[in-house]
Coordinates of C-alpha atoms in Angstrom, one line a residue:
X19 CA 40.8 -46.6 -64.6
X20 CA 38.4 -48.8 -62.5
X21 CA 37.2 -45.6 -60.7
X22 CA 36.7 -43.9 -64.0
X23 CA 34.6 -46.8 -65.4
X24 CA 32.5 -46.8 -62.2
X25 CA 31.9 -43.1 -62.6
X26 CA 30.9 -43.4 -66.3
X27 CA 28.6 -46.3 -65.4
X28 CA 27.0 -44.2 -62.7
X29 CA 26.4 -41.3 -65.0
X30 CA 24.8 -43.5 -67.6
X31 CA 22.5 -45.0 -65.0
X32 CA 21.5 -41.5 -64.0
X33 CA 20.7 -40.6 -67.6
X34 CA 18.9 -43.7 -68.6
X35 CA 17.0 -44.8 -65.6
X36 CA 17.3 -47.4 -62.9
X37 CA 18.5 -51.0 -63.2
X38 CA 15.1 -52.2 -64.3
X39 CA 15.5 -50.2 -67.5
X40 CA 12.7 -47.8 -66.6
X41 CA 13.6 -44.4 -68.2
X42 CA 14.0 -41.4 -66.0
X43 CA 12.7 -38.1 -67.2
X44 CA 14.5 -35.2 -65.6
X45 CA 12.3 -32.1 -65.1
X46 CA 14.1 -28.8 -64.5
X47 CA 12.0 -26.7 -62.3
X48 CA 12.0 -23.2 -60.8
X49 CA 12.5 -23.2 -57.0
X50 CA 9.4 -23.8 -55.0
X51 CA 8.3 -25.4 -51.7
X52 CA 7.9 -28.9 -53.0
X53 CA 4.9 -28.7 -55.4
X54 CA 6.7 -29.7 -58.6
X55 CA 8.5 -32.6 -56.9
X56 CA 5.2 -33.9 -55.5
X57 CA 3.6 -33.7 -59.0
X58 CA 6.6 -35.5 -60.5
X59 CA 6.1 -38.3 -58.1
X60 CA 2.4 -38.4 -58.8
X61 CA 3.0 -38.7 -62.5
X62 CA 5.8 -41.4 -62.4
X63 CA 4.5 -44.6 -63.8
X64 CA 5.7 -48.1 -64.6
X65 CA 6.9 -46.8 -68.0
X66 CA 9.0 -43.9 -66.7
X67 CA 10.0 -42.1 -63.5
X68 CA 10.1 -38.3 -63.3
X69 CA 12.7 -36.6 -61.1
X70 CA 13.3 -32.9 -60.6
X71 CA 16.4 -30.7 -60.7
X72 CA 16.1 -27.2 -59.4
X73 CA 17.1 -24.1 -61.5
X74 CA 18.4 -20.9 -60.0
X75 CA 16.0 -18.5 -58.1
X76 CA 16.3 -15.7 -60.6
X77 CA 14.2 -16.1 -63.7
X78 CA 16.8 -14.6 -66.0
X79 CA 19.4 -17.0 -64.6
X80 CA 17.0 -19.9 -65.2
X81 CA 16.7 -18.8 -68.9
X82 CA 20.4 -18.5 -69.3
X83 CA 21.2 -21.9 -67.8
X84 CA 18.5 -23.7 -69.9
X85 CA 19.4 -21.8 -73.1
X86 CA 23.1 -22.7 -72.8
X87 CA 22.4 -26.4 -72.4
X88 CA 19.8 -26.5 -75.1
X89 CA 22.0 -24.7 -77.5
X90 CA 24.4 -27.5 -77.0
X91 CA 21.5 -30.0 -77.6
X92 CA 22.0 -31.5 -74.1
X93 CA 19.9 -34.7 -74.1
X94 CA 19.7 -34.8 -70.3
X95 CA 17.0 -32.2 -70.1
X96 CA 13.6 -33.8 -70.7
X97 CA 11.2 -31.4 -69.2
X98 CA 11.4 -27.7 -68.3
X99 CA 9.4 -25.2 -66.2
X100 CA 9.6 -22.0 -68.4
X101 CA 8.7 -18.5 -67.4
X102 CA 6.2 -17.0 -69.9
X103 CA 8.4 -14.2 -71.3
X104 CA 10.9 -16.8 -72.5
X105 CA 8.6 -19.3 -74.1
X106 CA 8.7 -17.6 -77.6
X107 CA 12.5 -17.4 -77.5
X108 CA 12.8 -21.2 -76.7
X109 CA 10.2 -22.1 -79.3
X110 CA 11.6 -19.9 -82.0
X111 CA 15.1 -21.4 -81.4
X112 CA 13.7 -24.9 -81.9
X113 CA 14.4 -26.0 -78.3
X114 CA 10.9 -27.3 -77.6
X115 CA 9.4 -30.6 -78.8
X116 CA 6.3 -30.3 -80.8
X117 CA 3.1 -31.0 -78.9
X118 CA 0.5 -33.1 -80.9
X119 CA -2.5 -31.1 -82.1
X120 CA -5.0 -33.0 -80.0
X121 CA -3.0 -32.3 -76.9
X122 CA -2.7 -28.7 -77.8
X123 CA -6.5 -28.5 -78.2
X124 CA -7.0 -30.1 -74.8
X125 CA -4.5 -27.7 -73.1
X126 CA -6.1 -24.7 -74.8
X127 CA -9.6 -25.7 -73.7
X128 CA -8.4 -26.3 -70.2
X129 CA -6.5 -23.1 -69.6
X130 CA -7.5 -19.6 -68.9
X131 CA -7.3 -17.4 -72.0
X132 CA -4.2 -15.5 -70.8
X133 CA -2.4 -18.8 -69.9
X134 CA -3.1 -20.2 -73.4
X135 CA -2.0 -17.0 -75.1
X136 CA 1.3 -17.0 -73.1
X137 CA 1.9 -20.6 -74.1
X138 CA 1.5 -20.0 -77.8
X139 CA 4.1 -19.0 -80.4
X140 CA 3.6 -19.0 -84.2
X141 CA 0.0 -20.3 -83.8
X142 CA 1.2 -23.4 -82.0
X143 CA 0.8 -24.1 -78.3
X144 CA 4.4 -24.9 -77.4
X145 CA 4.3 -25.4 -73.6
X146 CA 1.6 -26.9 -71.4
X147 CA 0.2 -24.2 -69.0
X148 CA 0.8 -25.4 -65.4
X149 CA 0.3 -22.6 -62.9
X150 CA -0.8 -19.0 -63.5
X151 CA -0.4 -15.9 -61.5
X152 CA -1.9 -12.5 -61.6
X153 CA -1.8 -9.3 -59.6
X154 CA -4.7 -7.6 -57.8
X155 CA -5.0 -4.4 -55.8
X156 CA -4.5 -5.0 -52.1
X157 CA -5.7 -2.3 -49.7
X158 CA -5.8 -1.6 -46.0
X159 CA -9.5 -1.5 -45.0
X160 CA -8.8 1.0 -42.3
X161 CA -7.1 3.3 -44.8
X162 CA -9.8 3.3 -47.4
X163 CA -12.4 4.0 -44.7
X164 CA -10.3 7.0 -43.6
X165 CA -9.8 8.2 -47.2
X166 CA -13.4 7.7 -48.1
X167 CA -12.7 5.8 -51.3
X168 CA -15.3 3.3 -52.5
X169 CA -13.5 0.1 -53.3
X170 CA -16.6 -1.7 -54.5
X171 CA -16.2 0.3 -57.7
X172 CA -13.3 0.1 -60.2
X173 CA -10.5 2.6 -59.4
X174 CA -7.8 4.2 -61.5
X175 CA -4.2 4.6 -60.6
X176 CA -4.7 8.4 -60.4
X177 CA -7.5 7.8 -57.8
X178 CA -5.4 5.6 -55.5
X179 CA -2.4 7.9 -55.9
X180 CA -4.5 10.9 -54.9
X181 CA -6.2 9.2 -52.0
X182 CA -2.9 7.9 -50.6
X183 CA -1.1 11.2 -51.1
X184 CA -3.8 13.2 -49.3
X185 CA -4.0 10.8 -46.4
X186 CA -0.4 10.0 -45.6
X187 CA -0.5 6.6 -47.2
X188 CA 2.0 4.8 -49.4
X189 CA 1.5 2.7 -52.5
X190 CA 3.6 -0.4 -52.8
X191 CA 4.7 -1.5 -56.3
X192 CA 7.6 -3.2 -58.1
X193 CA 9.9 -0.6 -59.6
X194 CA 13.4 -1.9 -59.1
X195 CA 15.5 -2.2 -62.3
X196 CA 14.4 -5.8 -62.9
X197 CA 11.8 -7.8 -64.8
X198 CA 9.1 -6.9 -62.2
X199 CA 9.3 -3.3 -63.4
X200 CA 8.7 -4.4 -67.0
X201 CA 5.7 -6.3 -65.8
X202 CA 4.2 -3.0 -64.3
X203 CA 5.0 -1.0 -67.4
X204 CA 3.4 -3.6 -69.7
X205 CA 0.3 -3.8 -67.6
X206 CA -0.1 0.0 -67.6
X207 CA 0.3 0.2 -71.4
X208 CA -2.0 -2.7 -72.0
X209 CA -4.5 -1.1 -69.7
X210 CA -4.5 1.9 -71.9
X211 CA -5.2 -0.1 -75.0
X212 CA -1.7 -0.3 -76.3
X213 CA 1.1 -2.8 -76.7
X214 CA 4.9 -2.6 -76.4
X215 CA 5.4 -4.2 -79.7
X216 CA 3.4 -5.8 -82.5
X217 CA 4.2 -7.9 -85.6
X218 CA 6.6 -9.9 -83.4
X219 CA 6.6 -12.8 -85.9
X220 CA 9.1 -10.5 -87.8
X221 CA 11.7 -11.1 -85.1
X222 CA 14.1 -8.1 -84.7
X223 CA 11.9 -6.2 -87.3
X224 CA 8.9 -6.2 -85.0
X225 CA 7.1 -2.9 -84.8
X226 CA 7.9 -1.1 -81.6
X227 CA 4.7 0.6 -80.3
X228 CA 5.7 1.9 -76.9
X229 CA 5.9 5.5 -78.3
X230 CA 2.2 5.9 -78.3
X231 CA -0.7 7.5 -76.4
X232 CA -0.9 4.3 -74.3
X233 CA 2.8 4.6 -73.5
X234 CA 2.4 8.2 -72.4
X235 CA -0.6 7.2 -70.2
X236 CA 1.7 4.6 -68.6
X237 CA 4.4 7.2 -68.1
X238 CA 1.9 9.6 -66.5
X239 CA 1.0 7.0 -63.9
X240 CA 4.6 6.2 -63.0
X241 CA 5.6 9.9 -62.9
X242 CA 2.5 10.8 -60.8
X243 CA 3.4 8.1 -58.2
X244 CA 7.1 8.9 -58.1
X245 CA 6.4 12.6 -57.5
X246 CA 3.6 12.2 -55.0
X247 CA 3.6 11.9 -51.2
X248 CA 2.2 8.3 -51.8
X249 CA 5.6 7.2 -53.1
X250 CA 7.4 4.9 -50.7
X251 CA 11.0 5.9 -49.9
X252 CA 12.4 2.7 -51.5
X253 CA 10.4 3.0 -54.8
X254 CA 13.4 2.7 -57.1
X255 CA 14.5 -0.5 -55.5
X256 CA 11.1 -2.0 -54.6
X257 CA 10.2 -5.6 -55.4
X258 CA 7.6 -8.1 -54.4
X259 CA 9.1 -8.5 -50.9
X260 CA 9.8 -4.9 -50.1
X261 CA 6.3 -4.0 -51.3
X262 CA 4.8 -6.5 -48.8
X263 CA 6.8 -4.8 -46.0
X264 CA 5.7 -1.3 -47.1
X265 CA 2.1 -2.5 -47.2
X266 CA 2.3 -3.8 -43.7
X267 CA 3.8 -0.7 -42.3
X268 CA 1.8 2.0 -40.5
X269 CA 1.7 4.1 -43.7
X270 CA 0.6 1.1 -45.9
X271 CA -2.4 2.0 -48.0
X272 CA -2.4 0.1 -51.3
X273 CA -0.2 -2.5 -53.0
X274 CA -0.2 -4.3 -56.3
X275 CA 1.3 -7.8 -56.0
X276 CA 0.8 -11.4 -56.9
X277 CA -1.6 -13.9 -55.5
X278 CA 0.9 -15.6 -53.1
X279 CA 1.3 -12.4 -51.1
X280 CA -1.9 -13.3 -49.2
X281 CA -0.1 -16.0 -47.4
X282 CA 2.7 -13.7 -46.2
X283 CA 0.5 -12.2 -43.5
X284 CA -0.5 -15.3 -41.7
X285 CA -3.9 -16.0 -40.3
X286 CA -4.2 -12.6 -38.7
X287 CA -4.0 -10.7 -42.1
X288 CA -2.8 -7.5 -40.4
X289 CA -5.6 -7.7 -37.9
X290 CA -8.2 -8.5 -40.6
X291 CA -7.3 -5.2 -42.3
X292 CA -6.5 -6.5 -45.8
X293 CA -9.0 -5.9 -48.6
X294 CA -8.7 -6.7 -52.3
X295 CA -10.0 -5.4 -55.6
X296 CA -9.3 -5.7 -59.3
X297 CA -6.0 -4.2 -60.6
X298 CA -6.3 -0.4 -61.0
X299 CA -7.3 1.1 -64.4
X300 CA -4.7 3.1 -66.3
X301 CA -7.4 5.1 -68.0
X302 CA -10.8 6.0 -66.5
X303 CA -13.6 4.1 -68.2
X304 CA -11.3 1.4 -69.7
X305 CA -11.1 -2.0 -68.0
X306 CA -7.7 -2.8 -66.5
X307 CA -5.5 -5.7 -67.8
X308 CA -3.8 -7.3 -64.8
X309 CA -0.3 -8.7 -65.2
X310 CA 0.1 -12.3 -66.1
X311 CA 2.8 -14.6 -64.7
X312 CA 3.2 -18.3 -64.1
X313 CA 4.9 -21.4 -65.5
X314 CA 4.4 -23.5 -68.6
X315 CA 6.1 -26.9 -69.0
X316 CA 7.9 -27.7 -72.2
X317 CA 9.5 -30.9 -73.4
X318 CA 13.0 -30.6 -74.8
X319 CA 13.5 -31.2 -78.5
X320 CA 16.8 -32.9 -77.7
X321 CA 15.6 -35.3 -75.0
X322 CA 16.5 -38.9 -75.5
X323 CA 13.0 -39.6 -74.2
X324 CA 11.2 -36.9 -76.2
X325 CA 8.0 -38.8 -76.9
X326 CA 7.6 -39.9 -73.2
X327 CA 8.3 -36.3 -72.1
X328 CA 5.6 -35.0 -74.3
X329 CA 3.3 -37.7 -73.1
X330 CA 4.0 -36.7 -69.5
X331 CA 2.8 -33.2 -70.0
X332 CA -0.8 -34.3 -69.8
X333 CA -0.4 -35.7 -66.3
X334 CA 1.9 -33.0 -65.0
X335 CA -0.6 -30.2 -66.0
X336 CA -3.9 -32.0 -65.2
X337 CA -6.3 -30.0 -63.0
X338 CA -5.7 -32.4 -60.1
X339 CA -2.0 -31.9 -60.2
X340 CA -2.3 -28.2 -60.7
X341 CA -4.2 -28.3 -57.4
X342 CA -1.5 -30.4 -55.6
X343 CA 1.0 -27.8 -56.7
X344 CA -1.2 -24.9 -55.5
X345 CA -1.8 -26.5 -52.1
X346 CA 2.0 -26.9 -51.5
X347 CA 3.2 -23.7 -53.1
X348 CA 0.4 -21.1 -53.3
X349 CA 1.0 -20.9 -57.0
X350 CA -2.5 -21.1 -58.4
X351 CA -3.8 -23.3 -61.2
X352 CA -3.8 -22.3 -64.9
X353 CA -7.3 -23.6 -65.4
X354 CA -10.8 -23.1 -64.0
X355 CA -10.9 -26.9 -63.4
X356 CA -7.8 -26.6 -61.3
X357 CA -9.5 -23.9 -59.2
X358 CA -12.5 -26.2 -58.7
X359 CA -10.4 -28.8 -56.8
X360 CA -11.4 -28.9 -53.1
X361 CA -8.0 -28.2 -51.7
X362 CA -7.7 -25.0 -53.9
X363 CA -11.1 -23.8 -52.7
X364 CA -9.7 -23.8 -49.1
X365 CA -6.6 -21.7 -49.9
X366 CA -8.4 -18.3 -50.2
X367 CA -11.7 -16.7 -49.4
X368 CA -14.3 -17.5 -52.1
X369 CA -14.5 -13.9 -53.3
X370 CA -10.8 -13.7 -53.6
X371 CA -10.7 -16.9 -55.7
X372 CA -13.3 -15.4 -57.9
X373 CA -11.3 -12.2 -58.3
X374 CA -8.1 -14.3 -59.2
X375 CA -10.0 -16.1 -62.0
X376 CA -11.6 -13.0 -63.4
X377 CA -8.2 -11.3 -63.4
X378 CA -6.6 -14.3 -65.1
X379 CA -9.2 -14.3 -67.8
X380 CA -8.5 -10.7 -68.7
X381 CA -4.7 -10.6 -67.8
X382 CA -2.2 -9.4 -70.4
X383 CA 1.0 -11.5 -70.9
X384 CA 4.1 -9.6 -71.7
X385 CA 4.8 -9.2 -75.4
X386 CA 5.3 -12.6 -77.1
X387 CA 8.5 -12.3 -78.9
X388 CA 11.8 -14.2 -79.0
X389 CA 13.5 -10.9 -78.2
X390 CA 11.6 -10.1 -75.0
X391 CA 14.9 -10.2 -72.9
X392 CA 16.3 -7.4 -75.1
X393 CA 13.1 -5.4 -75.1
X394 CA 12.6 -5.8 -71.3
X395 CA 16.2 -4.8 -70.7
X396 CA 15.8 -1.7 -72.8
X397 CA 12.6 -0.7 -71.0
X398 CA 14.4 -1.1 -67.6
X399 CA 17.3 1.1 -68.9
X400 CA 15.0 3.9 -70.1
X401 CA 12.2 3.9 -67.5
X402 CA 14.3 3.5 -64.4
X403 CA 14.5 5.1 -62.0
X404 CA 10.8 6.0 -61.8
X405 CA 11.5 9.6 -60.8
X406 CA 13.0 10.3 -64.2
X407 CA 10.0 9.1 -66.2
X408 CA 8.1 11.8 -68.1
X409 CA 6.2 12.3 -71.4
X410 CA 9.4 11.9 -73.3
X411 CA 10.2 8.4 -71.9
X412 CA 8.1 6.4 -74.3
X413 CA 9.8 8.0 -77.3
X414 CA 13.3 7.5 -75.8
X415 CA 12.6 3.9 -74.9
X416 CA 11.2 3.1 -78.4
X417 CA 14.4 4.5 -80.0
X418 CA 16.6 2.5 -77.5
X419 CA 14.7 -0.7 -78.1
X420 CA 15.2 -0.3 -81.8
X421 CA 18.9 0.4 -81.4
X422 CA 19.3 -2.7 -79.2
X423 CA 17.4 -4.9 -81.6
X424 CA 19.4 -3.6 -84.6
X425 CA 22.7 -4.0 -82.8
X426 CA 23.6 -0.3 -82.6
X427 CA 23.4 -0.3 -78.7
X428 CA 24.2 -2.7 -75.9
X429 CA 22.2 -3.1 -72.8

């Protein structure tokens, strides 16, 4: 019995704070290399301490773990790092504490447009944008010189596929059956002026728009790459890591990938052979819409320290702390003010930092809907493997998404 009492006492102390009575806010974070823990320490005050607990590596597993505990109204979650595609789901379920209007305004004004958009549901900013990510087109300088393609001008997917195919080069993408493939499909459709779904406020009755001219333009790009000599052998299982390996191989020509990939190649940068440009256009003459990724921080509606957790958002997502996180993790700030911090300016060449910011300003978040997990799963089921994608794929995927949302089909 004494042991049991000691155990209970210890658990209560862990939930409530230290012996001084200072509350402890527990921040559930995605795995990183120490950035969020450093920011938590930076934002701990005499009024509360912030500690971190690390979620699983996989974003879907992060969502599942948090959703299960929040559905049970677990009071021991105070703060959460949330992947953008799941923000609407958490907000719609009532899992997130309301952010005061003045704080919402501050966060909106501070963030890049895409970051603010990804943090908003039902006209309310429901998480505080923390770090933001986008993709650019990486290319091997020696290859484009050989192929004779002018990378100072915007390029289309068809141009880079043709250039790589004719010159024994490979294009590295993310086309495994996972969320990264949905990111690519979404960027291609948005780049053609379309959307996967609209009227998402209607929940399962959202209008599925993937069966459109923009959807067919996206399918054309994927089909063209999959059937060309530019396709890497591992296309159907490719992810961010395998794409990096393809790009660094002798046949590496082009790659779309996130900002952090720059650091994967050390100081040598493949013998100073890495160039960068804006994400390729889906349609000639129409500006591309690069993918958007990142993390927003939400306060739990069920926290025993809800007001303090909401208050802490301001410090956690300040430009200075976005910069601390960027320096330790390579995950870039969600605001222009964060990019202006001296340690961030040292992370990348000035023209690459400028490209990141321009891309973030125009980036397209994935469809904001509480049902993104279902929609994304249906896309992965109907667009994978890439070699099967054709002009019928958008129509087939629209029908399957509708069936899944209406409960007639299972993923």
